[in-house]
Short mmCIF file of N, CA and C in Angstrom, two decimals:
data_model
loop_
_atom_site.label_atom_id
_atom_site.label_comp_id
_atom_site.label_asym_id
_atom_site.label_seq_id
_atom_site.Cartn_x
_atom_site.Cartn_y
_atom_site.Cartn_z
N MET A 1 102.38 98.91 72.83
CA MET A 1 100.98 99.27 72.83
C MET A 1 100.20 98.30 73.72
N ILE A 2 99.10 98.76 74.25
CA ILE A 2 98.29 97.98 75.18
C ILE A 2 97.82 96.66 74.57
N PHE A 3 97.60 96.65 73.27
CA PHE A 3 97.11 95.43 72.61
C PHE A 3 98.17 94.33 72.64
N LYS A 4 99.40 94.71 72.44
CA LYS A 4 100.49 93.72 72.51
C LYS A 4 100.69 93.25 73.94
N LYS A 5 100.64 94.19 74.88
CA LYS A 5 100.85 93.86 76.28
C LYS A 5 99.90 92.76 76.74
N TYR A 6 98.63 92.83 76.31
CA TYR A 6 97.64 91.85 76.73
C TYR A 6 97.34 90.81 75.66
N ASP A 7 98.20 90.74 74.66
CA ASP A 7 98.09 89.75 73.60
C ASP A 7 96.70 89.77 72.96
N LEU A 8 96.25 90.99 72.60
CA LEU A 8 94.95 91.16 71.95
C LEU A 8 95.14 91.30 70.45
N LYS A 9 94.09 90.98 69.72
CA LYS A 9 94.11 91.12 68.27
C LYS A 9 94.34 92.59 67.90
N ASP A 10 95.12 92.83 66.85
CA ASP A 10 95.36 94.20 66.40
C ASP A 10 94.05 94.87 66.02
N PRO A 11 93.83 96.11 66.50
CA PRO A 11 92.60 96.83 66.17
C PRO A 11 92.71 97.42 64.77
N PRO A 12 91.60 97.95 64.26
CA PRO A 12 91.63 98.63 62.96
C PRO A 12 92.57 99.82 62.99
N LEU A 13 93.01 100.24 61.83
CA LEU A 13 93.98 101.33 61.69
C LEU A 13 93.57 102.60 62.42
N GLU A 14 92.30 103.02 62.31
CA GLU A 14 91.84 104.25 62.96
C GLU A 14 92.02 104.19 64.48
N ILE A 15 91.74 103.04 65.05
CA ILE A 15 91.91 102.88 66.50
C ILE A 15 93.39 102.91 66.86
N ARG A 16 94.22 102.26 66.06
CA ARG A 16 95.67 102.30 66.32
C ARG A 16 96.19 103.73 66.25
N LYS A 17 95.72 104.51 65.26
CA LYS A 17 96.13 105.92 65.14
C LYS A 17 95.74 106.69 66.40
N HIS A 18 94.52 106.46 66.86
CA HIS A 18 94.02 107.15 68.05
C HIS A 18 94.92 106.86 69.26
N PHE A 19 95.24 105.59 69.48
CA PHE A 19 96.09 105.24 70.61
C PHE A 19 97.49 105.81 70.45
N THR A 20 98.01 105.79 69.24
CA THR A 20 99.35 106.33 68.99
C THR A 20 99.37 107.83 69.28
N MET A 21 98.35 108.54 68.83
CA MET A 21 98.28 109.98 69.09
C MET A 21 98.19 110.25 70.59
N SER A 22 97.40 109.45 71.31
CA SER A 22 97.26 109.64 72.75
C SER A 22 98.58 109.44 73.46
N VAL A 23 99.28 108.39 73.11
CA VAL A 23 100.56 108.07 73.74
C VAL A 23 101.58 109.16 73.46
N GLN A 24 101.55 109.74 72.27
CA GLN A 24 102.51 110.76 71.89
C GLN A 24 102.04 112.17 72.27
N ASP A 25 100.96 112.27 73.04
CA ASP A 25 100.41 113.55 73.48
C ASP A 25 100.05 114.47 72.32
N GLN A 26 99.70 113.90 71.19
CA GLN A 26 99.28 114.71 70.05
C GLN A 26 97.79 114.97 70.07
N MET A 27 97.10 114.27 70.92
CA MET A 27 95.67 114.43 71.00
C MET A 27 95.35 115.36 72.17
N HIS A 28 94.39 116.23 71.98
CA HIS A 28 94.02 117.17 73.02
C HIS A 28 93.24 116.47 74.12
N GLU A 29 93.06 117.18 75.21
CA GLU A 29 92.24 116.65 76.29
C GLU A 29 90.81 116.46 75.79
N MET A 30 89.93 116.10 76.72
CA MET A 30 88.53 115.87 76.38
C MET A 30 87.98 117.06 75.60
N PRO A 31 87.27 116.81 74.49
CA PRO A 31 86.70 117.91 73.71
C PRO A 31 85.74 118.74 74.57
N LYS A 32 85.65 120.02 74.27
CA LYS A 32 84.75 120.91 74.98
C LYS A 32 83.31 120.66 74.52
N LYS A 33 82.34 121.12 75.31
CA LYS A 33 80.93 120.79 75.03
C LYS A 33 80.43 121.31 73.70
N ASP A 34 81.05 122.35 73.14
CA ASP A 34 80.59 122.87 71.85
C ASP A 34 81.38 122.29 70.66
N ASP A 35 82.21 121.28 70.92
CA ASP A 35 82.99 120.63 69.87
C ASP A 35 82.03 119.94 68.89
N PRO A 36 82.28 120.04 67.56
CA PRO A 36 81.42 119.40 66.56
C PRO A 36 81.28 117.89 66.76
N ILE A 37 82.20 117.28 67.45
CA ILE A 37 82.12 115.83 67.67
C ILE A 37 80.84 115.46 68.43
N PHE A 38 80.29 116.42 69.18
CA PHE A 38 79.10 116.16 69.98
C PHE A 38 77.79 116.56 69.30
N GLU A 39 77.82 116.93 68.03
CA GLU A 39 76.61 117.39 67.34
C GLU A 39 75.46 116.39 67.39
N HIS A 40 75.76 115.12 67.34
CA HIS A 40 74.71 114.10 67.31
C HIS A 40 74.64 113.31 68.61
N VAL A 41 75.15 113.90 69.68
CA VAL A 41 75.17 113.22 70.98
C VAL A 41 74.09 113.81 71.87
N PHE A 42 73.36 112.95 72.55
CA PHE A 42 72.42 113.42 73.57
C PHE A 42 72.48 112.42 74.72
N ASN A 43 72.19 112.90 75.90
CA ASN A 43 72.24 112.07 77.10
C ASN A 43 70.89 112.06 77.78
N ILE A 44 70.54 110.90 78.29
CA ILE A 44 69.32 110.76 79.07
C ILE A 44 69.72 110.09 80.38
N ILE A 45 69.41 110.74 81.48
CA ILE A 45 69.69 110.14 82.79
C ILE A 45 68.56 109.18 83.11
N VAL A 46 68.91 107.91 83.28
CA VAL A 46 67.89 106.89 83.52
C VAL A 46 67.90 106.40 84.96
N GLY A 47 68.81 106.89 85.75
CA GLY A 47 68.87 106.48 87.14
C GLY A 47 69.70 107.46 87.94
N SER A 48 69.65 107.29 89.23
CA SER A 48 70.43 108.15 90.11
C SER A 48 70.64 107.41 91.42
N SER A 49 71.48 107.95 92.24
CA SER A 49 71.74 107.34 93.53
C SER A 49 70.46 107.28 94.36
N ILE A 50 69.73 108.39 94.42
CA ILE A 50 68.52 108.39 95.24
C ILE A 50 67.46 107.44 94.69
N LEU A 51 67.37 107.34 93.38
CA LEU A 51 66.41 106.40 92.79
C LEU A 51 66.76 104.96 93.18
N ALA A 52 68.04 104.62 93.13
CA ALA A 52 68.47 103.27 93.54
C ALA A 52 68.15 103.03 95.01
N LEU A 53 68.39 104.02 95.84
CA LEU A 53 68.10 103.87 97.27
C LEU A 53 66.60 103.70 97.53
N GLU A 54 65.79 104.42 96.78
CA GLU A 54 64.34 104.30 96.94
C GLU A 54 63.84 102.92 96.53
N VAL A 55 64.43 102.36 95.49
CA VAL A 55 64.07 100.99 95.08
C VAL A 55 64.46 100.01 96.17
N GLU A 56 65.66 100.19 96.74
CA GLU A 56 66.10 99.32 97.84
C GLU A 56 65.15 99.45 99.03
N ARG A 57 64.76 100.68 99.35
CA ARG A 57 63.83 100.92 100.46
C ARG A 57 62.50 100.20 100.22
N ASP A 58 61.98 100.34 99.01
CA ASP A 58 60.70 99.69 98.69
C ASP A 58 60.79 98.18 98.86
N LYS A 59 61.87 97.59 98.41
CA LYS A 59 62.04 96.14 98.54
C LYS A 59 62.14 95.75 100.01
N ALA A 60 62.89 96.51 100.80
CA ALA A 60 63.02 96.21 102.23
C ALA A 60 61.67 96.30 102.94
N GLU A 61 60.84 97.27 102.56
CA GLU A 61 59.53 97.41 103.17
C GLU A 61 58.62 96.24 102.81
N VAL A 62 58.75 95.74 101.59
CA VAL A 62 57.99 94.54 101.19
C VAL A 62 58.40 93.35 102.07
N LEU A 63 59.65 93.34 102.48
CA LEU A 63 60.16 92.27 103.35
C LEU A 63 59.91 92.55 104.84
N SER A 64 59.07 93.55 105.12
CA SER A 64 58.63 93.92 106.48
C SER A 64 59.69 94.59 107.35
N TYR A 65 60.66 95.24 106.73
CA TYR A 65 61.62 96.03 107.50
C TYR A 65 61.13 97.46 107.63
N LYS A 66 61.43 98.10 108.78
CA LYS A 66 61.31 99.54 108.87
C LYS A 66 62.51 100.08 108.10
N THR A 67 62.36 101.18 107.40
CA THR A 67 63.47 101.65 106.57
C THR A 67 63.81 103.10 106.86
N LEU A 68 65.06 103.42 106.61
CA LEU A 68 65.54 104.78 106.73
C LEU A 68 66.62 104.99 105.67
N ILE A 69 66.37 105.94 104.77
CA ILE A 69 67.42 106.31 103.83
C ILE A 69 68.31 107.30 104.57
N PHE A 70 69.47 106.83 104.95
CA PHE A 70 70.40 107.63 105.75
C PHE A 70 70.97 108.78 104.94
N SER A 71 71.45 108.49 103.72
CA SER A 71 71.99 109.54 102.86
C SER A 71 72.14 109.03 101.44
N SER A 72 71.90 109.92 100.49
CA SER A 72 72.17 109.61 99.08
C SER A 72 73.37 110.41 98.60
N MET A 73 74.11 110.99 99.54
CA MET A 73 75.22 111.87 99.17
C MET A 73 76.49 111.57 99.94
N LEU A 74 76.73 110.30 100.22
CA LEU A 74 77.95 109.94 100.96
C LEU A 74 79.18 110.17 100.10
N GLU A 75 80.20 110.72 100.71
CA GLU A 75 81.48 110.91 100.06
C GLU A 75 82.57 110.59 101.08
N GLY A 76 83.73 110.26 100.60
CA GLY A 76 84.85 110.03 101.49
C GLY A 76 85.45 108.66 101.30
N GLU A 77 86.33 108.33 102.21
CA GLU A 77 87.03 107.05 102.16
C GLU A 77 86.17 105.99 102.84
N THR A 78 86.11 104.84 102.25
CA THR A 78 85.25 103.75 102.71
C THR A 78 85.41 103.47 104.20
N ARG A 79 86.64 103.44 104.66
CA ARG A 79 86.90 103.12 106.07
C ARG A 79 86.15 104.07 107.01
N GLU A 80 86.12 105.36 106.67
CA GLU A 80 85.43 106.33 107.50
C GLU A 80 83.91 106.15 107.41
N VAL A 81 83.41 105.91 106.23
CA VAL A 81 81.96 105.70 106.05
C VAL A 81 81.51 104.47 106.83
N ILE A 82 82.31 103.42 106.82
CA ILE A 82 81.96 102.20 107.55
C ILE A 82 81.90 102.47 109.05
N ARG A 83 82.80 103.31 109.55
CA ARG A 83 82.77 103.66 110.98
C ARG A 83 81.44 104.32 111.35
N ILE A 84 80.97 105.20 110.49
CA ILE A 84 79.69 105.87 110.74
C ILE A 84 78.55 104.86 110.71
N HIS A 85 78.54 104.00 109.71
CA HIS A 85 77.49 102.98 109.62
C HIS A 85 77.52 102.04 110.83
N SER A 86 78.71 101.68 111.28
CA SER A 86 78.83 100.81 112.45
C SER A 86 78.26 101.49 113.69
N ALA A 87 78.54 102.78 113.85
CA ALA A 87 78.02 103.52 115.00
C ALA A 87 76.50 103.56 114.97
N ILE A 88 75.94 103.76 113.80
CA ILE A 88 74.48 103.78 113.67
C ILE A 88 73.90 102.41 114.04
N ALA A 89 74.51 101.35 113.53
CA ALA A 89 74.03 100.00 113.84
C ALA A 89 74.11 99.71 115.34
N LYS A 90 75.19 100.11 115.98
CA LYS A 90 75.32 99.90 117.44
C LYS A 90 74.27 100.68 118.20
N GLU A 91 74.03 101.92 117.78
CA GLU A 91 73.00 102.76 118.43
C GLU A 91 71.63 102.11 118.31
N ILE A 92 71.32 101.60 117.14
CA ILE A 92 70.02 100.96 116.92
C ILE A 92 69.88 99.75 117.82
N LEU A 93 70.91 98.92 117.87
CA LEU A 93 70.85 97.71 118.70
C LEU A 93 70.76 98.03 120.18
N LYS A 94 71.45 99.06 120.63
CA LYS A 94 71.49 99.39 122.05
C LYS A 94 70.27 100.19 122.51
N THR A 95 69.82 101.15 121.69
CA THR A 95 68.79 102.08 122.15
C THR A 95 67.51 102.10 121.32
N GLY A 96 67.56 101.51 120.13
CA GLY A 96 66.39 101.57 119.25
C GLY A 96 66.26 102.90 118.53
N ARG A 97 67.32 103.73 118.58
CA ARG A 97 67.33 105.02 117.90
C ARG A 97 68.34 105.01 116.78
N PRO A 98 68.09 105.66 115.69
CA PRO A 98 66.95 106.51 115.36
C PRO A 98 65.73 105.73 114.87
N ILE A 99 65.85 104.41 114.80
CA ILE A 99 64.75 103.58 114.32
C ILE A 99 64.92 102.19 114.93
N GLU A 100 63.80 101.54 115.24
CA GLU A 100 63.87 100.24 115.90
C GLU A 100 64.00 99.10 114.90
N ILE A 101 64.55 97.99 115.40
CA ILE A 101 64.69 96.80 114.57
C ILE A 101 63.33 96.11 114.46
N PRO A 102 63.07 95.33 113.43
CA PRO A 102 63.96 95.07 112.29
C PRO A 102 64.03 96.30 111.38
N VAL A 103 65.22 96.64 110.99
CA VAL A 103 65.43 97.88 110.26
C VAL A 103 66.37 97.66 109.08
N CYS A 104 66.18 98.48 108.08
CA CYS A 104 67.09 98.50 106.94
C CYS A 104 67.51 99.96 106.75
N ILE A 105 68.76 100.24 107.08
CA ILE A 105 69.33 101.58 106.89
C ILE A 105 70.01 101.57 105.53
N ILE A 106 69.67 102.53 104.69
CA ILE A 106 70.15 102.52 103.31
C ILE A 106 70.89 103.83 103.04
N SER A 107 72.04 103.71 102.39
CA SER A 107 72.78 104.92 102.01
C SER A 107 73.58 104.64 100.76
N GLY A 108 74.05 105.70 100.14
CA GLY A 108 74.86 105.49 98.94
C GLY A 108 75.32 106.79 98.33
N ASP A 109 76.16 106.68 97.39
CA ASP A 109 76.68 107.68 96.48
C ASP A 109 78.05 107.21 96.06
N GLU A 110 79.02 108.07 96.11
CA GLU A 110 80.33 107.68 95.62
C GLU A 110 81.37 107.84 96.71
N ILE A 111 81.95 106.73 97.11
CA ILE A 111 83.03 106.77 98.08
C ILE A 111 84.26 106.12 97.46
N SER A 112 85.40 106.39 98.03
CA SER A 112 86.64 105.86 97.47
C SER A 112 87.17 104.73 98.33
N VAL A 113 87.93 103.88 97.68
CA VAL A 113 88.58 102.77 98.36
C VAL A 113 90.07 102.90 98.12
N ALA A 114 90.83 103.10 99.19
CA ALA A 114 92.28 103.19 99.05
C ALA A 114 92.84 101.78 98.91
N ILE A 115 93.60 101.57 97.86
CA ILE A 115 94.19 100.27 97.58
C ILE A 115 95.69 100.37 97.77
N GLN A 116 96.27 99.38 98.41
CA GLN A 116 97.72 99.37 98.62
C GLN A 116 98.41 99.42 97.27
N GLY A 117 99.41 100.26 97.12
CA GLY A 117 100.12 100.38 95.86
C GLY A 117 99.80 101.69 95.19
N LYS A 118 99.85 101.71 93.85
CA LYS A 118 99.71 102.95 93.09
C LYS A 118 98.30 103.21 92.59
N VAL A 119 97.35 102.34 92.87
CA VAL A 119 96.01 102.46 92.30
C VAL A 119 95.05 103.00 93.35
N LEU A 120 94.18 103.90 92.95
CA LEU A 120 93.09 104.38 93.81
C LEU A 120 91.79 104.15 93.07
N GLY A 121 90.89 103.41 93.66
CA GLY A 121 89.64 103.10 92.98
C GLY A 121 88.48 103.86 93.58
N THR A 122 87.51 104.23 92.75
CA THR A 122 86.29 104.86 93.23
C THR A 122 85.12 104.27 92.48
N GLY A 123 83.95 104.44 93.02
CA GLY A 123 82.78 103.95 92.32
C GLY A 123 81.52 104.21 93.09
N ILE A 124 80.42 103.89 92.48
CA ILE A 124 79.13 104.06 93.12
C ILE A 124 78.96 102.96 94.17
N TRP A 125 78.47 103.32 95.32
CA TRP A 125 78.34 102.37 96.41
C TRP A 125 77.03 102.59 97.11
N ASN A 126 76.23 101.58 97.18
CA ASN A 126 75.01 101.63 97.97
C ASN A 126 75.18 100.67 99.11
N SER A 127 74.80 101.10 100.28
CA SER A 127 74.99 100.28 101.46
C SER A 127 73.64 100.00 102.10
N VAL A 128 73.47 98.77 102.50
CA VAL A 128 72.27 98.40 103.24
C VAL A 128 72.74 97.76 104.53
N LEU A 129 72.38 98.38 105.67
CA LEU A 129 72.72 97.83 106.99
C LEU A 129 71.68 96.84 107.39
#
């Protein structure tokens, strides 16, 4: 069990049962939205990618940067997204387009990072050029 592997204190019996059922495939996949387990559950969205980008933009403007929110919907592998950001930065430095320096180009959403080995990581990423 994972607790022994990481030398953690034994959890309560109910948690041990849950992990045992999961390991033995006795537990079903994620419950469906009408499952009684969700009767007392409610969700409130308190933030979003675009909200985070707008806060970053506001701070950059306070610091006297011209700002451009490039995208709040970036997807893909980090290496490719970085190539695009690099091209934009080079264009700005060489031609002053699409916006002149001093500038803060802001983008974000969820991109993936390929890791050597068996693990693939993803997460929310906001970028400020």
